[in-house]
Short mmCIF file of C-alpha atoms and ligand atoms in Angstrom, two decimals:
data_model
loop_
_atom_site.label_atom_id
_atom_site.label_comp_id
_atom_site.label_asym_id
_atom_site.label_seq_id
_atom_site.Cartn_x
_atom_site.Cartn_y
_atom_site.Cartn_z
CA UNK A 1 135.53 106.40 111.30
CA UNK A 2 137.38 103.34 109.74
CA UNK A 3 139.22 102.97 113.22
CA UNK A 4 135.67 102.85 115.08
CA UNK A 5 134.29 100.20 112.59
CA UNK A 6 137.55 98.15 113.20
CA UNK A 7 136.80 98.41 116.74
CA UNK A 8 133.27 97.31 116.53
CA UNK A 9 134.10 94.70 114.10
CA UNK A 10 136.64 93.15 116.35
CA UNK A 11 134.45 93.30 119.27
CA UNK A 12 131.85 91.50 117.08
CA UNK A 13 134.20 89.04 116.03
CA UNK A 14 135.15 88.11 119.64
CA UNK A 15 131.80 87.98 120.49
CA UNK A 16 130.93 85.68 117.83
CA UNK A 17 133.96 83.52 118.75
CA UNK A 18 132.86 83.36 122.30
CA UNK A 19 129.30 82.23 121.39
CA UNK A 20 130.76 79.44 119.08
CA UNK A 21 132.97 78.29 121.74
CA UNK A 22 130.31 78.49 124.30
CA UNK A 23 128.24 76.29 122.06
CA UNK A 24 131.06 73.93 121.60
CA UNK A 25 131.13 73.37 125.48
CA UNK A 26 127.45 73.13 125.71
CA UNK A 27 127.60 70.36 123.00
CA UNK A 28 130.30 68.71 124.86
CA UNK A 29 128.59 68.87 128.11
CA UNK A 30 125.18 67.52 126.78
CA UNK A 31 126.97 64.79 125.13
CA UNK A 32 128.59 63.50 128.23
CA UNK A 33 125.93 64.17 130.76
CA UNK A 34 122.64 63.05 129.05
CA UNK A 35 123.37 59.92 127.04
CA UNK A 36 122.93 56.47 128.33
CA UNK A 37 122.35 56.82 131.87
CA UNK A 38 119.69 55.26 133.59
CA UNK A 39 117.79 58.58 134.91
CA UNK A 40 115.76 58.71 131.91
CA UNK A 41 112.94 61.48 132.16
CA UNK A 42 109.88 60.12 133.52
CA UNK A 43 107.55 58.94 130.75
CA UNK A 44 106.15 61.57 128.35
CA UNK A 45 108.16 64.61 129.76
CA UNK A 46 110.20 64.86 126.61
CA UNK A 47 107.17 64.54 124.23
CA UNK A 48 108.27 67.86 122.46
CA UNK A 49 111.72 66.87 121.57
CA UNK A 50 111.68 65.62 118.01
CA UNK A 51 114.18 63.35 116.19
CA UNK A 52 115.53 62.05 112.86
CA UNK A 53 116.19 58.58 114.26
CA UNK A 54 113.57 55.95 113.55
CA UNK A 55 110.58 55.46 115.90
CA UNK A 56 111.14 53.96 119.09
CA UNK A 57 108.84 52.47 121.56
CA UNK A 58 107.53 54.50 124.67
CA UNK A 59 106.16 53.99 127.78
CA UNK A 60 103.40 56.58 127.60
CA UNK A 61 101.78 58.27 130.76
CA UNK A 62 99.08 55.62 130.95
CA UNK A 63 101.75 53.28 131.49
CA UNK A 64 101.30 51.28 128.32
CA UNK A 65 104.03 50.63 126.00
CA UNK A 66 103.28 51.21 122.32
CA UNK A 67 104.99 49.18 119.61
CA UNK A 68 106.66 50.83 116.76
CA UNK A 69 103.99 49.62 114.27
CA UNK A 70 101.21 50.76 116.46
CA UNK A 71 101.66 54.40 117.19
CA UNK A 72 103.15 57.15 114.94
CA UNK A 73 103.60 59.68 117.79
CA UNK A 74 106.50 57.64 118.91
CA UNK A 75 109.04 59.53 116.79
CA UNK A 76 108.70 62.18 119.21
CA UNK A 77 110.43 60.61 122.15
CA UNK A 78 114.25 60.52 121.94
CA UNK A 79 116.34 61.35 124.65
CA UNK A 80 118.64 64.32 125.27
CA UNK A 81 120.98 64.03 122.47
CA UNK A 82 118.71 65.92 120.33
CA UNK A 83 118.84 69.09 122.32
CA UNK A 84 122.10 69.53 119.99
CA UNK A 85 119.91 70.69 117.01
CA UNK A 86 118.82 74.13 118.30
CA UNK A 87 122.46 75.00 119.41
CA UNK A 88 123.65 74.36 115.99
CA UNK A 89 120.93 76.67 114.45
CA UNK A 90 121.92 79.55 116.75
CA UNK A 91 125.62 78.78 115.52
CA UNK A 92 124.65 79.53 111.96
CA UNK A 93 122.72 82.49 112.61
CA UNK A 94 125.71 83.96 114.29
CA UNK A 95 127.76 83.23 111.49
CA UNK A 96 125.59 84.86 108.99
CA UNK A 97 125.47 88.29 111.14
CA UNK A 98 129.41 88.47 110.48
CA UNK A 99 129.22 87.18 106.77
CA UNK A 100 130.83 90.26 105.56
CA UNK A 101 133.98 89.60 107.41
CA UNK A 102 136.78 88.28 104.94
CA UNK A 103 138.34 85.88 107.68
CA UNK A 104 136.71 82.38 107.54
CA UNK A 105 139.00 80.05 109.52
CA UNK A 106 137.87 80.26 112.86
CA UNK A 107 134.07 79.85 111.56
CA UNK A 108 134.82 76.47 109.74
CA UNK A 109 136.19 75.09 112.90
CA UNK A 110 133.15 75.19 115.00
CA UNK A 111 130.90 74.28 112.33
CA UNK A 112 132.56 71.10 111.34
CA UNK A 113 132.88 69.90 114.81
CA UNK A 114 129.05 69.44 115.64
CA UNK A 115 128.55 68.14 111.97
CA UNK A 116 130.73 65.34 112.92
CA UNK A 117 128.78 64.06 115.65
CA UNK A 118 126.06 61.92 114.50
CA UNK A 119 127.59 58.95 116.71
CA UNK A 120 124.27 57.73 117.90
CA UNK A 121 123.57 56.21 114.75
CA UNK A 122 122.52 52.37 115.59
CA UNK A 123 125.55 50.15 114.22
CA UNK A 124 124.19 48.11 111.35
CA UNK A 125 124.55 44.42 111.94
CA UNK A 126 123.52 41.30 110.51
CA UNK A 127 121.47 39.83 113.17
CA UNK A 128 117.66 38.84 112.91
CA UNK A 129 117.02 39.74 116.26
CA UNK A 130 117.79 39.88 120.02
CA UNK A 131 116.61 37.49 122.66
CA UNK A 132 117.29 37.79 126.33
CA UNK A 133 117.56 34.43 127.97
CA UNK A 134 117.49 34.73 131.95
CA UNK A 135 117.85 32.21 134.81
CA UNK A 136 116.14 32.35 138.00
CA UNK A 137 116.62 31.11 141.83
CA UNK A 138 120.39 30.63 141.57
CA UNK A 139 123.17 31.08 141.92
CA UNK A 140 123.81 27.53 141.75
CA UNK A 141 127.73 27.23 141.35
CA UNK A 142 128.12 24.09 139.32
CA UNK A 143 125.15 24.93 136.68
CA UNK A 144 126.08 28.54 136.61
CA UNK A 145 129.51 27.67 135.62
CA UNK A 146 128.48 25.53 132.79
CA UNK A 147 126.20 28.03 131.59
CA UNK A 148 129.06 30.56 131.56
CA UNK A 149 131.22 28.04 129.72
CA UNK A 150 128.72 27.70 127.02
CA UNK A 151 128.53 31.77 127.19
CA UNK A 152 132.35 32.07 126.69
CA UNK A 153 132.47 29.48 124.13
CA UNK A 154 129.55 31.15 121.89
CA UNK A 155 129.69 34.81 123.15
CA UNK A 156 126.10 34.51 124.05
CA UNK A 157 125.24 36.75 127.13
CA UNK A 158 122.55 35.92 129.60
CA UNK A 159 120.92 37.24 132.79
CA UNK A 160 120.82 35.61 136.22
CA UNK A 161 118.33 36.72 138.81
CA UNK A 162 119.72 35.55 142.03
CA UNK A 163 118.31 34.79 145.49
CA UNK A 164 120.13 36.22 148.28
CA UNK A 165 119.69 33.34 150.56
CA UNK A 166 121.62 31.27 147.87
CA UNK A 167 124.51 33.76 147.87
CA UNK A 168 127.83 32.92 150.04
CA UNK A 169 131.46 33.09 149.62
CA UNK A 170 131.51 30.05 147.29
CA UNK A 171 129.22 31.96 144.84
CA UNK A 172 131.29 34.82 144.47
CA UNK A 173 133.75 33.64 141.90
CA UNK A 174 131.09 32.38 139.64
CA UNK A 175 129.22 35.82 140.05
CA UNK A 176 132.21 37.66 139.12
CA UNK A 177 132.83 35.52 136.42
CA UNK A 178 129.65 36.16 134.80
CA UNK A 179 129.97 39.75 134.78
CA UNK A 180 133.35 39.50 133.11
CA UNK A 181 131.94 37.44 130.54
CA UNK A 182 129.17 40.50 129.98
CA UNK A 183 126.54 38.80 131.68
CA UNK A 184 124.05 40.47 134.04
CA UNK A 185 122.96 39.79 137.53
CA UNK A 186 119.61 41.04 138.75
CA UNK A 187 117.53 40.69 142.08
CA UNK A 188 115.31 37.77 142.80
CA UNK A 189 114.55 38.83 146.51
CA UNK A 190 116.15 37.13 149.36
CA UNK A 191 114.13 34.13 150.42
CA UNK A 192 111.82 33.94 147.38
CA UNK A 193 108.66 34.86 149.26
CA UNK A 194 105.30 35.58 147.32
CA UNK A 195 105.42 39.48 147.50
CA UNK A 196 101.77 39.77 146.96
CA UNK A 197 101.56 38.50 150.82
CA UNK A 198 104.33 40.82 152.12
CA UNK A 199 104.02 44.30 153.27
CA UNK A 200 105.86 47.10 151.30
CA UNK A 201 108.25 47.06 154.11
CA UNK A 202 108.85 43.43 153.95
CA UNK A 203 109.23 43.72 149.99
CA UNK A 204 111.81 46.59 150.37
CA UNK A 205 113.89 44.46 153.02
CA UNK A 206 113.86 41.43 150.66
CA UNK A 207 115.06 43.76 147.98
CA UNK A 208 117.79 45.57 150.09
CA UNK A 209 119.17 42.21 151.57
CA UNK A 210 119.63 40.96 148.07
CA UNK A 211 121.13 43.98 146.80
CA UNK A 212 123.80 44.29 149.24
CA UNK A 213 124.63 40.69 149.00
CA UNK A 214 125.08 41.15 145.30
CA UNK A 215 127.17 44.28 145.88
CA UNK A 216 129.40 42.47 148.35
CA UNK A 217 129.83 39.59 145.92
CA UNK A 218 130.75 41.81 142.54
CA UNK A 219 130.58 45.36 143.56
CA UNK A 220 127.58 46.13 141.42
CA UNK A 221 124.51 47.74 142.25
CA UNK A 222 121.82 45.64 140.79
CA UNK A 223 118.94 47.75 139.10
CA UNK A 224 116.88 44.82 137.73
CA UNK A 225 114.60 42.78 140.00
CA UNK A 226 112.42 39.91 139.01
CA UNK A 227 109.63 39.43 141.37
CA UNK A 228 109.49 35.64 142.75
CA UNK A 229 106.70 33.93 140.86
CA UNK A 230 106.52 37.23 138.79
CA UNK A 231 104.16 38.41 141.66
CA UNK A 232 104.18 42.08 142.46
CA UNK A 233 101.27 44.43 142.58
CA UNK A 234 101.65 46.85 139.95
CA UNK A 235 100.71 50.01 142.20
CA UNK A 236 103.49 48.85 144.99
CA UNK A 237 106.14 48.34 142.09
CA UNK A 238 105.68 51.76 141.00
CA UNK A 239 106.78 53.02 144.31
CA UNK A 240 110.02 50.86 144.45
CA UNK A 241 113.27 51.90 142.85
CA UNK A 242 113.77 48.79 140.70
CA UNK A 243 112.88 47.71 137.06
CA UNK A 244 110.97 44.72 137.06
CA UNK A 245 111.62 42.12 134.36
CA UNK A 246 109.37 39.57 134.11
CA UNK A 247 109.14 37.27 130.66
CA UNK A 248 107.32 36.67 127.34
CA UNK A 249 108.54 32.88 127.01
CA UNK A 250 108.19 30.41 129.75
CA UNK A 251 108.85 26.61 128.75
CA UNK A 252 108.10 25.73 132.44
CA UNK A 253 111.34 23.90 132.77
CA UNK A 254 110.88 23.33 136.47
CA UNK A 255 107.71 21.33 135.70
CA UNK A 256 109.25 19.26 132.78
CA UNK A 257 112.97 18.84 133.74
CA UNK A 258 113.52 17.46 130.14
CA UNK A 259 116.02 19.27 127.89
CA UNK A 260 114.21 18.39 124.50
CA UNK A 261 110.79 19.46 125.67
CA UNK A 262 112.23 22.63 127.34
CA UNK A 263 114.17 23.32 124.02
CA UNK A 264 111.00 22.56 121.67
CA UNK A 265 108.74 24.94 123.61
CA UNK A 266 111.07 27.91 123.44
CA UNK A 267 112.01 27.44 119.82
CA UNK A 268 108.30 26.99 119.00
CA UNK A 269 107.41 30.36 120.36
CA UNK A 270 110.62 32.58 120.63
CA UNK A 271 111.22 35.69 118.52
CA UNK A 272 113.04 39.34 118.36
CA UNK A 273 112.75 40.92 121.55
CA UNK A 274 111.58 37.99 123.73
CA UNK A 275 112.58 37.24 127.46
CA UNK A 276 112.96 33.57 128.24
CA UNK A 277 112.56 32.31 131.68
CA UNK A 278 114.89 29.53 132.76
CA UNK A 279 116.23 28.30 136.05
CA UNK A 280 119.78 27.55 136.71
CA UNK A 281 118.52 24.92 139.22
CA UNK A 282 118.38 21.98 136.79
CA UNK A 283 121.13 20.13 134.42
CA UNK A 284 118.34 19.76 132.01
CA UNK A 285 117.59 23.73 132.14
CA UNK A 286 121.38 23.93 131.13
CA UNK A 287 121.27 21.16 128.38
CA UNK A 288 118.21 22.94 126.93
CA UNK A 289 120.23 26.14 126.94
CA UNK A 290 122.95 24.99 125.19
CA UNK A 291 120.86 23.69 122.20
CA UNK A 292 119.01 26.96 122.17
CA UNK A 293 122.24 28.96 121.88
CA UNK A 294 123.43 26.78 119.07
CA UNK A 295 120.18 26.88 116.91
CA UNK A 296 119.33 30.39 117.84
CA UNK A 297 122.62 31.80 116.90
CA UNK A 298 122.82 29.71 113.80
CA UNK A 299 119.08 31.25 112.84
CA UNK A 300 120.88 34.61 113.34
CA UNK A 301 119.84 35.74 116.53
CA UNK A 302 122.12 37.69 119.04
CA UNK A 303 121.69 36.43 122.60
CA UNK A 304 121.80 39.31 125.16
CA UNK A 305 121.38 40.53 128.41
CA UNK A 306 118.18 42.17 129.44
CA UNK A 307 119.78 45.81 129.73
CA UNK A 308 121.19 45.23 125.94
CA UNK A 309 117.85 44.15 124.76
CA UNK A 310 116.20 46.95 126.28
CA UNK A 311 118.80 49.39 125.16
CA UNK A 312 119.02 48.26 121.32
CA UNK A 313 115.36 48.51 120.89
CA UNK A 314 115.13 51.90 122.48
CA UNK A 315 113.01 50.80 125.44
CA UNK A 316 113.70 53.05 128.49
CA UNK A 317 114.10 51.24 131.82
CA UNK A 318 112.28 53.23 134.25
CA UNK A 319 111.99 52.44 137.97
CA UNK A 320 108.80 51.22 138.91
CA UNK A 321 107.82 49.56 135.60
CA UNK A 322 107.13 45.97 134.46
CA UNK A 323 108.85 44.91 131.38
CA UNK A 324 107.78 41.59 129.46
CA UNK A 325 109.63 41.96 126.32
CA UNK A 326 111.63 44.66 124.53
CA UNK A 327 108.30 45.82 123.06
CA UNK A 328 105.88 45.54 126.03
CA UNK A 329 105.96 47.01 129.30
CA UNK A 330 103.53 48.62 131.74
ZN1 ZN B 1 112.24 32.01 141.21
#
């Protein structure tokens, strides 16, 4: 009898240990595969997943983005890392089944590992908000270089939406420098046409040509796209594999071409989560940018790329959607 019991006991112990190891492997695999990549599940599909994290904005199936303040159901949307919770529960159950056993060493190990994993907690910082400044219609090498000098000196990061027809071997260095400084490069079409007057094939071709040129210049696949003039019908955009970045603050720098006017316009309306539209075509826009960096950083804002703006606010970047700020997309 005692011998038989010992065998059963050992088998149970071994299978419990195997289950725990399996759980750890599953946890590790979730950890490395699910978080932070761009293939977020389509809006609405993960609604049953709950989270202890703060409520985050979400794209609903209706295609409307709800801000944190406006919708209580947002707490239900947080990506894959919360899958770890059910696993942890099974572990605990497995342990309690074998609670009569005197040996506890093997049990403490697996339990402490998952417990040490809340690495997804947002880092606390002292910024009062984040703003993404963007530049269209370049690359204009001389102005872009000056913008990057300011970025390098101040730590600001910006996003450039470039046109294919303006990319040449001469712009490779400045485009690479932008990425090295943490800035971002997106697609602004090849010839800057009005997409509302093109066929879907024509639009796709404009996007593809510029993506290839950006890749040749920098090695990256641009996923962000700003349609020229902000023109793109939503139903057509939905079928394209780009994330369309519009803007929430437009000082019309192309019209005024005066640094102080552009600066005043932006400062008068900009706030946390905004996307600011400028053009790296005019020296006045560069000058306004320098003034904006100084003031906004002094006020406590962090100047970030569009992707970082979205990531920090928990806004998923989904192909076919149009983003106006970190809290509004459709
Ligand atoms: Zn443009």
